[in-house]
Structures are given as C-alpha cells and as structure tokens.
C-alpha cells in the first residue's frame, strides 16, 4: 500500500512540474476549434452540426500528444524496475498512471469544453450530453492509448503507435458522436450511452492486465 501512495505522490509531483504539457494540450484544442470555422467559412448551421465531431477529434488528438512516453521514461531511468521489485501489481501501476495522466491532460480540456462548444454554436441544452460523451470517450481512449504505449515500449516501433490506436479508438469516437447528438433522438442517445459505457468497462477490464504483461516483458528485455 505504501508503494501505491508513493507512486501517486510521485506522479502528481511530475505532472505539477510539467505544466507546459497541459498547456500544450489546451492550446492545441483551442487552436483546432478556432481555426476550423475560419477554414469552413460563414456556415453557422454546418458548424453547429459538426460541433460534436470537432470536439471529439480535439479531445482525441490532445490525448495522443506524448502518449508514446507514458512508460518510456520510467523504463529508461529504472523506475519501472523498482516498481516491479516493490511488489506493486503492474496492472495497478498502469491504471494509476493512465488515470493520473487523464486527470492532468484531459480533465482540464473537458472542463473548458462547454466554452468551446458554445464557440461552435452549440445550444446550452446539448452541452450535458456532449460533456458526458466526451468524458466516457476520453477514458476509453486513455486506456487504449496506454495499451498501445506499453506494446511499443522499448521496441523502437513508436511510428506504429498511431496505426495501432486508430482501430482501438474508432468505436469510442463513433459512439461519442452518437451520444453527443442524442438531442435528435433520446432513444439513440440512450443506446449510445450504454454502448460507450460498456466499451469503457470492457477496456477497463482488458487493458490493465495486457499492459502489465507488456511492461513485464519490456523490463525483462531491458
């Protein structure tokens, strides 16, 4: 238990020092949402229709920033070896790092997403469904991204990571768009929420043990 709390304190200190990474993600999302209307031109109705998809893509791309380094730094500096020897389950370590990274990088973006949605012409009534969709989708992507980062760890195949993540993130992106547009159909929104929640539960059960196996293999190979 002491190793678990030590890990949490360590990660919080690291993210507190790395405020630039958080600012980069927010700046990227803001620029993406700001520049797209300029490229589209004066078409407010089209922009309003595309708002859920644009916000989903902004969250998706922001979470991809630096994902390949999620475990790489710990492996290179030997922290991963110490964690393995401490007796802390690697699945717990992986889930802890994943959720803390989500909290540091994605949660601030989710908090400002209503403002970004209003910038795109979204009505106030649609914001709760959009926020719920983005939250569930971002958690799914966080777990999928952590799994992809673990699979390419130490193999010098980082260029394959985007190709690996696309099929894993596509279902979450599709259901997120459906849930965000649930104002058009309450029944469709309910089904999308159930599917997205089930997908998150599946990823939560599937990825931590897979990540643990990949991390153990990387430690043994290093």
PDB file of C-alpha atoms in Angstrom:
ATOM      1  CA  UNK A   1       0.000   0.000   0.000  1.00  0.00           C
ATOM      2  CA  UNK A   2       2.871   2.387   0.760  1.00  0.00           C
ATOM      3  CA  UNK A   3       4.261   1.763  -2.737  1.00  0.00           C
ATOM      4  CA  UNK A   4       0.876   2.696  -4.210  1.00  0.00           C
ATOM      5  CA  UNK A   5       0.671   6.032  -2.392  1.00  0.00           C
ATOM      6  CA  UNK A   6       4.331   6.736  -3.144  1.00  0.00           C
ATOM      7  CA  UNK A   7       3.559   6.216  -6.834  1.00  0.00           C
ATOM      8  CA  UNK A   8       0.618   8.612  -6.678  1.00  0.00           C
ATOM      9  CA  UNK A   9       2.692  11.300  -4.924  1.00  0.00           C
ATOM     10  CA  UNK A  10       5.490  10.864  -7.453  1.00  0.00           C
ATOM     11  CA  UNK A  11       3.169  11.164 -10.450  1.00  0.00           C
ATOM     12  CA  UNK A  12       1.421  14.217  -9.024  1.00  0.00           C
ATOM     13  CA  UNK A  13       4.788  15.932  -8.482  1.00  0.00           C
ATOM     14  CA  UNK A  14       5.843  15.104 -12.044  1.00  0.00           C
ATOM     15  CA  UNK A  15       2.647  16.496 -13.529  1.00  0.00           C
ATOM     16  CA  UNK A  16       2.863  19.566 -11.292  1.00  0.00           C
ATOM     17  CA  UNK A  17       6.290  20.280 -12.789  1.00  0.00           C
ATOM     18  CA  UNK A  18       5.160  19.508 -16.331  1.00  0.00           C
ATOM     19  CA  UNK A  19       2.560  22.250 -16.635  1.00  0.00           C
ATOM     20  CA  UNK A  20       3.790  23.003 -20.154  1.00  0.00           C
ATOM     21  CA  UNK A  21       2.386  19.687 -21.399  1.00  0.00           C
ATOM     22  CA  UNK A  22      -1.041  20.541 -20.016  1.00  0.00           C
ATOM     23  CA  UNK A  23      -0.900  23.988 -21.582  1.00  0.00           C
ATOM     24  CA  UNK A  24       0.146  22.480 -24.917  1.00  0.00           C
ATOM     25  CA  UNK A  25      -2.905  20.227 -24.995  1.00  0.00           C
ATOM     26  CA  UNK A  26      -5.282  23.067 -24.176  1.00  0.00           C
ATOM     27  CA  UNK A  27      -3.632  25.361 -26.724  1.00  0.00           C
ATOM     28  CA  UNK A  28      -3.844  22.686 -29.407  1.00  0.00           C
ATOM     29  CA  UNK A  29      -7.558  22.100 -28.775  1.00  0.00           C
ATOM     30  CA  UNK A  30      -8.284  25.837 -28.708  1.00  0.00           C
ATOM     31  CA  UNK A  31      -6.435  26.420 -31.987  1.00  0.00           C
ATOM     32  CA  UNK A  32      -8.171  23.451 -33.601  1.00  0.00           C
ATOM     33  CA  UNK A  33     -11.623  24.701 -32.597  1.00  0.00           C
ATOM     34  CA  UNK A  34     -10.785  28.315 -33.506  1.00  0.00           C
ATOM     35  CA  UNK A  35      -9.186  27.718 -36.899  1.00  0.00           C
ATOM     36  CA  UNK A  36     -11.726  25.249 -38.263  1.00  0.00           C
ATOM     37  CA  UNK A  37     -14.553  27.827 -38.545  1.00  0.00           C
ATOM     38  CA  UNK A  38     -12.159  30.160 -40.354  1.00  0.00           C
ATOM     39  CA  UNK A  39     -11.376  27.442 -42.881  1.00  0.00           C
ATOM     40  CA  UNK A  40     -15.051  26.478 -43.252  1.00  0.00           C
ATOM     41  CA  UNK A  41     -16.296  29.992 -43.880  1.00  0.00           C
ATOM     42  CA  UNK A  42     -19.611  31.602 -42.915  1.00  0.00           C
ATOM     43  CA  UNK A  43     -21.693  28.451 -42.397  1.00  0.00           C
ATOM     44  CA  UNK A  44     -23.022  28.516 -38.816  1.00  0.00           C
ATOM     45  CA  UNK A  45     -25.558  25.715 -39.331  1.00  0.00           C
ATOM     46  CA  UNK A  46     -22.916  23.357 -40.709  1.00  0.00           C
ATOM     47  CA  UNK A  47     -20.565  24.325 -37.889  1.00  0.00           C
ATOM     48  CA  UNK A  48     -23.284  23.640 -35.321  1.00  0.00           C
ATOM     49  CA  UNK A  49     -23.868  20.199 -36.826  1.00  0.00           C
ATOM     50  CA  UNK A  50     -20.153  19.398 -36.830  1.00  0.00           C
ATOM     51  CA  UNK A  51     -19.551  20.642 -33.266  1.00  0.00           C
ATOM     52  CA  UNK A  52     -19.752  17.212 -31.532  1.00  0.00           C
ATOM     53  CA  UNK A  53     -17.392  15.657 -34.075  1.00  0.00           C
ATOM     54  CA  UNK A  54     -14.917  18.547 -33.837  1.00  0.00           C
ATOM     55  CA  UNK A  55     -14.850  18.435 -30.044  1.00  0.00           C
ATOM     56  CA  UNK A  56     -14.375  14.660 -30.137  1.00  0.00           C
ATOM     57  CA  UNK A  57     -11.435  14.995 -32.517  1.00  0.00           C
ATOM     58  CA  UNK A  58      -9.900  17.768 -30.405  1.00  0.00           C
ATOM     59  CA  UNK A  59     -10.011  15.530 -27.324  1.00  0.00           C
ATOM     60  CA  UNK A  60      -8.714  12.548 -29.308  1.00  0.00           C
ATOM     61  CA  UNK A  61      -5.732  14.384 -30.804  1.00  0.00           C
ATOM     62  CA  UNK A  62      -4.889  16.040 -27.489  1.00  0.00           C
ATOM     63  CA  UNK A  63      -4.706  12.662 -25.768  1.00  0.00           C
ATOM     64  CA  UNK A  64      -2.343  11.380 -28.451  1.00  0.00           C
ATOM     65  CA  UNK A  65       0.201  14.101 -27.597  1.00  0.00           C
ATOM     66  CA  UNK A  66       3.174  12.455 -25.894  1.00  0.00           C
ATOM     67  CA  UNK A  67       1.371   9.159 -25.307  1.00  0.00           C
ATOM     68  CA  UNK A  68       4.401   7.189 -26.516  1.00  0.00           C
ATOM     69  CA  UNK A  69       6.376   8.474 -23.489  1.00  0.00           C
ATOM     70  CA  UNK A  70       3.843   7.285 -20.906  1.00  0.00           C
ATOM     71  CA  UNK A  71       6.025   4.395 -19.704  1.00  0.00           C
ATOM     72  CA  UNK A  72       9.221   5.034 -21.670  1.00  0.00           C
ATOM     73  CA  UNK A  73      10.705   7.496 -19.160  1.00  0.00           C
ATOM     74  CA  UNK A  74      10.135   5.108 -16.252  1.00  0.00           C
ATOM     75  CA  UNK A  75      11.789   2.286 -18.186  1.00  0.00           C
ATOM     76  CA  UNK A  76      14.817   4.347 -19.209  1.00  0.00           C
ATOM     77  CA  UNK A  77      15.549   5.757 -15.740  1.00  0.00           C
ATOM     78  CA  UNK A  78      14.983   2.431 -13.960  1.00  0.00           C
ATOM     79  CA  UNK A  79      11.830   3.399 -12.066  1.00  0.00           C
ATOM     80  CA  UNK A  80       9.892   0.591 -13.715  1.00  0.00           C
ATOM     81  CA  UNK A  81      12.387  -1.965 -12.383  1.00  0.00           C
ATOM     82  CA  UNK A  82      11.976  -0.590  -8.858  1.00  0.00           C
ATOM     83  CA  UNK A  83       8.192  -0.683  -9.133  1.00  0.00           C
ATOM     84  CA  UNK A  84       8.372  -4.300 -10.276  1.00  0.00           C
ATOM     85  CA  UNK A  85      10.558  -5.187  -7.277  1.00  0.00           C
ATOM     86  CA  UNK A  86       8.328  -3.264  -4.848  1.00  0.00           C
ATOM     87  CA  UNK A  87       5.569  -5.834  -5.187  1.00  0.00           C
ATOM     88  CA  UNK A  88       3.026  -3.342  -6.525  1.00  0.00           C
ATOM     89  CA  UNK A  89       0.993  -5.099  -9.258  1.00  0.00           C
ATOM     90  CA  UNK A  90       1.921  -3.699 -12.643  1.00  0.00           C
ATOM     91  CA  UNK A  91      -1.763  -3.581 -13.584  1.00  0.00           C
ATOM     92  CA  UNK A  92      -2.367  -1.198 -10.654  1.00  0.00           C
ATOM     93  CA  UNK A  93       0.680   0.854 -11.664  1.00  0.00           C
ATOM     94  CA  UNK A  94      -0.575   1.062 -15.260  1.00  0.00           C
ATOM     95  CA  UNK A  95      -4.100   2.060 -14.258  1.00  0.00           C
ATOM     96  CA  UNK A  96      -2.767   4.657 -11.816  1.00  0.00           C
ATOM     97  CA  UNK A  97      -0.518   6.276 -14.424  1.00  0.00           C
ATOM     98  CA  UNK A  98      -3.277   6.194 -17.034  1.00  0.00           C
ATOM     99  CA  UNK A  99      -5.898   7.845 -14.840  1.00  0.00           C
ATOM    100  CA  UNK A 100      -3.479  10.445 -13.460  1.00  0.00           C
ATOM    101  CA  UNK A 101      -2.403  11.358 -16.984  1.00  0.00           C
ATOM    102  CA  UNK A 102      -6.070  11.626 -17.965  1.00  0.00           C
ATOM    103  CA  UNK A 103      -6.688  13.892 -14.983  1.00  0.00           C
ATOM    104  CA  UNK A 104      -3.706  16.117 -15.733  1.00  0.00           C
ATOM    105  CA  UNK A 105      -4.047  16.373 -19.510  1.00  0.00           C
ATOM    106  CA  UNK A 106      -7.663  15.673 -20.461  1.00  0.00           C
ATOM    107  CA  UNK A 107      -9.747  16.801 -17.484  1.00  0.00           C
ATOM    108  CA  UNK A 108      -8.815  20.494 -17.940  1.00  0.00           C
ATOM    109  CA  UNK A 109      -9.895  20.229 -21.574  1.00  0.00           C
ATOM    110  CA  UNK A 110     -13.200  18.651 -20.551  1.00  0.00           C
ATOM    111  CA  UNK A 111     -13.787  21.500 -18.098  1.00  0.00           C
ATOM    112  CA  UNK A 112     -13.441  24.101 -20.861  1.00  0.00           C
ATOM    113  CA  UNK A 113     -15.253  22.021 -23.499  1.00  0.00           C
ATOM    114  CA  UNK A 114     -18.622  23.738 -22.798  1.00  0.00           C
ATOM    115  CA  UNK A 115     -16.990  27.049 -23.729  1.00  0.00           C
ATOM    116  CA  UNK A 116     -15.567  25.514 -26.896  1.00  0.00           C
ATOM    117  CA  UNK A 117     -18.979  24.034 -27.700  1.00  0.00           C
ATOM    118  CA  UNK A 118     -20.633  27.449 -27.359  1.00  0.00           C
ATOM    119  CA  UNK A 119     -17.959  28.902 -29.656  1.00  0.00           C
ATOM    120  CA  UNK A 120     -19.123  26.394 -32.275  1.00  0.00           C
ATOM    121  CA  UNK A 121     -22.754  27.441 -31.908  1.00  0.00           C
ATOM    122  CA  UNK A 122     -23.950  24.576 -29.728  1.00  0.00           C
ATOM    123  CA  UNK A 123     -27.153  25.169 -27.772  1.00  0.00           C
ATOM    124  CA  UNK A 124     -26.990  25.071 -23.971  1.00  0.00           C
ATOM    125  CA  UNK A 125     -29.403  22.126 -23.819  1.00  0.00           C
ATOM    126  CA  UNK A 126     -26.991  19.920 -25.769  1.00  0.00           C
ATOM    127  CA  UNK A 127     -23.924  20.625 -23.602  1.00  0.00           C
ATOM    128  CA  UNK A 128     -24.615  17.984 -20.878  1.00  0.00           C
ATOM    129  CA  UNK A 129     -24.869  15.162 -23.427  1.00  0.00           C
ATOM    130  CA  UNK A 130     -21.737  16.389 -25.210  1.00  0.00           C
ATOM    131  CA  UNK A 131     -19.802  16.591 -21.934  1.00  0.00           C
ATOM    132  CA  UNK A 132     -20.912  13.093 -20.903  1.00  0.00           C
ATOM    133  CA  UNK A 133     -19.938  11.724 -24.309  1.00  0.00           C
ATOM    134  CA  UNK A 134     -16.512  13.373 -24.253  1.00  0.00           C
ATOM    135  CA  UNK A 135     -15.814  12.129 -20.718  1.00  0.00           C
ATOM    136  CA  UNK A 136     -16.607   8.485 -21.497  1.00  0.00           C
ATOM    137  CA  UNK A 137     -14.795   8.625 -24.823  1.00  0.00           C
ATOM    138  CA  UNK A 138     -11.691  10.198 -23.308  1.00  0.00           C
ATOM    139  CA  UNK A 139     -11.494   7.488 -20.630  1.00  0.00           C
ATOM    140  CA  UNK A 140     -11.719   4.782 -23.304  1.00  0.00           C
ATOM    141  CA  UNK A 141      -9.023   6.486 -25.364  1.00  0.00           C
ATOM    142  CA  UNK A 142      -6.813   6.902 -22.282  1.00  0.00           C
ATOM    143  CA  UNK A 143      -6.905   3.148 -21.646  1.00  0.00           C
ATOM    144  CA  UNK A 144      -6.411   2.284 -25.321  1.00  0.00           C
ATOM    145  CA  UNK A 145      -3.537   4.751 -25.622  1.00  0.00           C
ATOM    146  CA  UNK A 146      -1.865   3.340 -22.527  1.00  0.00           C
ATOM    147  CA  UNK A 147      -2.159  -0.145 -24.001  1.00  0.00           C
ATOM    148  CA  UNK A 148      -0.621   0.966 -27.270  1.00  0.00           C
ATOM    149  CA  UNK A 149       2.219   2.774 -25.486  1.00  0.00           C
ATOM    150  CA  UNK A 150       3.008  -0.381 -23.497  1.00  0.00           C
ATOM    151  CA  UNK A 151       3.020  -2.603 -26.587  1.00  0.00           C
ATOM    152  CA  UNK A 152       5.628  -0.494 -28.400  1.00  0.00           C
ATOM    153  CA  UNK A 153       7.699   0.134 -25.255  1.00  0.00           C
ATOM    154  CA  UNK A 154      11.401  -0.451 -25.793  1.00  0.00           C
ATOM    155  CA  UNK A 155      10.856  -1.863 -29.277  1.00  0.00           C
ATOM    156  CA  UNK A 156      11.737   1.295 -31.232  1.00  0.00           C
ATOM    157  CA  UNK A 157       8.473   0.962 -33.113  1.00  0.00           C
ATOM    158  CA  UNK A 158       6.895   4.191 -31.969  1.00  0.00           C
ATOM    159  CA  UNK A 159       5.893   5.050 -35.541  1.00  0.00           C
ATOM    160  CA  UNK A 160       3.432   2.137 -35.411  1.00  0.00           C
ATOM    161  CA  UNK A 161       1.587   3.551 -32.404  1.00  0.00           C
ATOM    162  CA  UNK A 162      -0.904   5.718 -34.369  1.00  0.00           C
ATOM    163  CA  UNK A 163      -1.759   2.769 -36.620  1.00  0.00           C
ATOM    164  CA  UNK A 164      -2.301   0.638 -33.529  1.00  0.00           C
ATOM    165  CA  UNK A 165      -4.504   3.191 -31.785  1.00  0.00           C
ATOM    166  CA  UNK A 166      -6.849   4.020 -34.670  1.00  0.00           C
ATOM    167  CA  UNK A 167      -8.867   0.750 -34.598  1.00  0.00           C
ATOM    168  CA  UNK A 168      -8.918   0.804 -30.784  1.00  0.00           C
ATOM    169  CA  UNK A 169     -10.209   4.369 -30.596  1.00  0.00           C
ATOM    170  CA  UNK A 170     -12.638   4.271 -33.539  1.00  0.00           C
ATOM    171  CA  UNK A 171     -15.542   2.621 -31.632  1.00  0.00           C
ATOM    172  CA  UNK A 172     -15.294   5.160 -28.800  1.00  0.00           C
ATOM    173  CA  UNK A 173     -15.229   8.023 -31.307  1.00  0.00           C
ATOM    174  CA  UNK A 174     -18.304   6.702 -33.149  1.00  0.00           C
ATOM    175  CA  UNK A 175     -20.376   6.174 -30.002  1.00  0.00           C
ATOM    176  CA  UNK A 176     -19.246   9.540 -28.648  1.00  0.00           C
ATOM    177  CA  UNK A 177     -20.605  11.310 -31.731  1.00  0.00           C
ATOM    178  CA  UNK A 178     -23.890   9.406 -31.392  1.00  0.00           C
ATOM    179  CA  UNK A 179     -24.260  10.301 -27.722  1.00  0.00           C
ATOM    180  CA  UNK A 180     -23.313  13.936 -28.314  1.00  0.00           C
ATOM    181  CA  UNK A 181     -26.090  14.195 -30.905  1.00  0.00           C
ATOM    182  CA  UNK A 182     -28.627  12.498 -28.616  1.00  0.00           C
ATOM    183  CA  UNK A 183     -30.779  15.598 -28.640  1.00  0.00           C
ATOM    184  CA  UNK A 184     -32.002  14.474 -32.048  1.00  0.00           C
ATOM    185  CA  UNK A 185     -33.246  11.152 -30.654  1.00  0.00           C
ATOM    186  CA  UNK A 186     -33.489  10.260 -26.971  1.00  0.00           C
ATOM    187  CA  UNK A 187     -33.583   6.536 -27.708  1.00  0.00           C
ATOM    188  CA  UNK A 188     -30.490   6.713 -29.916  1.00  0.00           C
ATOM    189  CA  UNK A 189     -28.702   8.700 -27.216  1.00  0.00           C
ATOM    190  CA  UNK A 190     -29.587   6.115 -24.577  1.00  0.00           C
ATOM    191  CA  UNK A 191     -28.271   3.286 -26.747  1.00  0.00           C
ATOM    192  CA  UNK A 192     -25.060   5.192 -27.492  1.00  0.00           C
ATOM    193  CA  UNK A 193     -24.538   5.863 -23.771  1.00  0.00           C
ATOM    194  CA  UNK A 194     -24.998   2.171 -22.966  1.00  0.00           C
ATOM    195  CA  UNK A 195     -22.573   1.117 -25.695  1.00  0.00           C
ATOM    196  CA  UNK A 196     -19.987   3.709 -24.662  1.00  0.00           C
ATOM    197  CA  UNK A 197     -20.291   2.724 -21.004  1.00  0.00           C
ATOM    198  CA  UNK A 198     -19.958  -0.954 -21.909  1.00  0.00           C
ATOM    199  CA  UNK A 199     -16.909  -0.171 -24.041  1.00  0.00           C
ATOM    200  CA  UNK A 200     -15.275   1.668 -21.144  1.00  0.00           C
ATOM    201  CA  UNK A 201     -15.956  -1.267 -18.802  1.00  0.00           C
ATOM    202  CA  UNK A 202     -14.505  -3.665 -21.391  1.00  0.00           C
ATOM    203  CA  UNK A 203     -11.361  -1.551 -21.798  1.00  0.00           C
ATOM    204  CA  UNK A 204     -11.059  -1.204 -18.010  1.00  0.00           C
ATOM    205  CA  UNK A 205     -11.091  -4.989 -17.601  1.00  0.00           C
ATOM    206  CA  UNK A 206      -8.974  -5.764 -20.667  1.00  0.00           C
ATOM    207  CA  UNK A 207      -6.157  -3.250 -20.859  1.00  0.00           C
ATOM    208  CA  UNK A 208      -4.594  -3.168 -17.341  1.00  0.00           C
ATOM    209  CA  UNK A 209      -3.588  -6.877 -17.388  1.00  0.00           C
ATOM    210  CA  UNK A 210      -2.430  -6.598 -21.010  1.00  0.00           C
ATOM    211  CA  UNK A 211      -0.366  -3.525 -20.158  1.00  0.00           C
ATOM    212  CA  UNK A 212       1.099  -5.324 -17.139  1.00  0.00           C
ATOM    213  CA  UNK A 213       2.216  -8.222 -19.345  1.00  0.00           C
ATOM    214  CA  UNK A 214       3.773  -5.839 -21.884  1.00  0.00           C
ATOM    215  CA  UNK A 215       5.585  -3.884 -19.150  1.00  0.00           C
ATOM    216  CA  UNK A 216       6.915  -7.070 -17.571  1.00  0.00           C
ATOM    217  CA  UNK A 217       8.236  -8.175 -20.949  1.00  0.00           C
ATOM    218  CA  UNK A 218       9.890  -4.780 -21.522  1.00  0.00           C
ATOM    219  CA  UNK A 219      11.560  -4.868 -18.091  1.00  0.00           C
ATOM    220  CA  UNK A 220      12.919  -8.362 -18.689  1.00  0.00           C
ATOM    221  CA  UNK A 221      14.234  -7.350 -22.115  1.00  0.00           C
ATOM    222  CA  UNK A 222      15.936  -4.171 -20.876  1.00  0.00           C
TER     223      UNK A 222
END
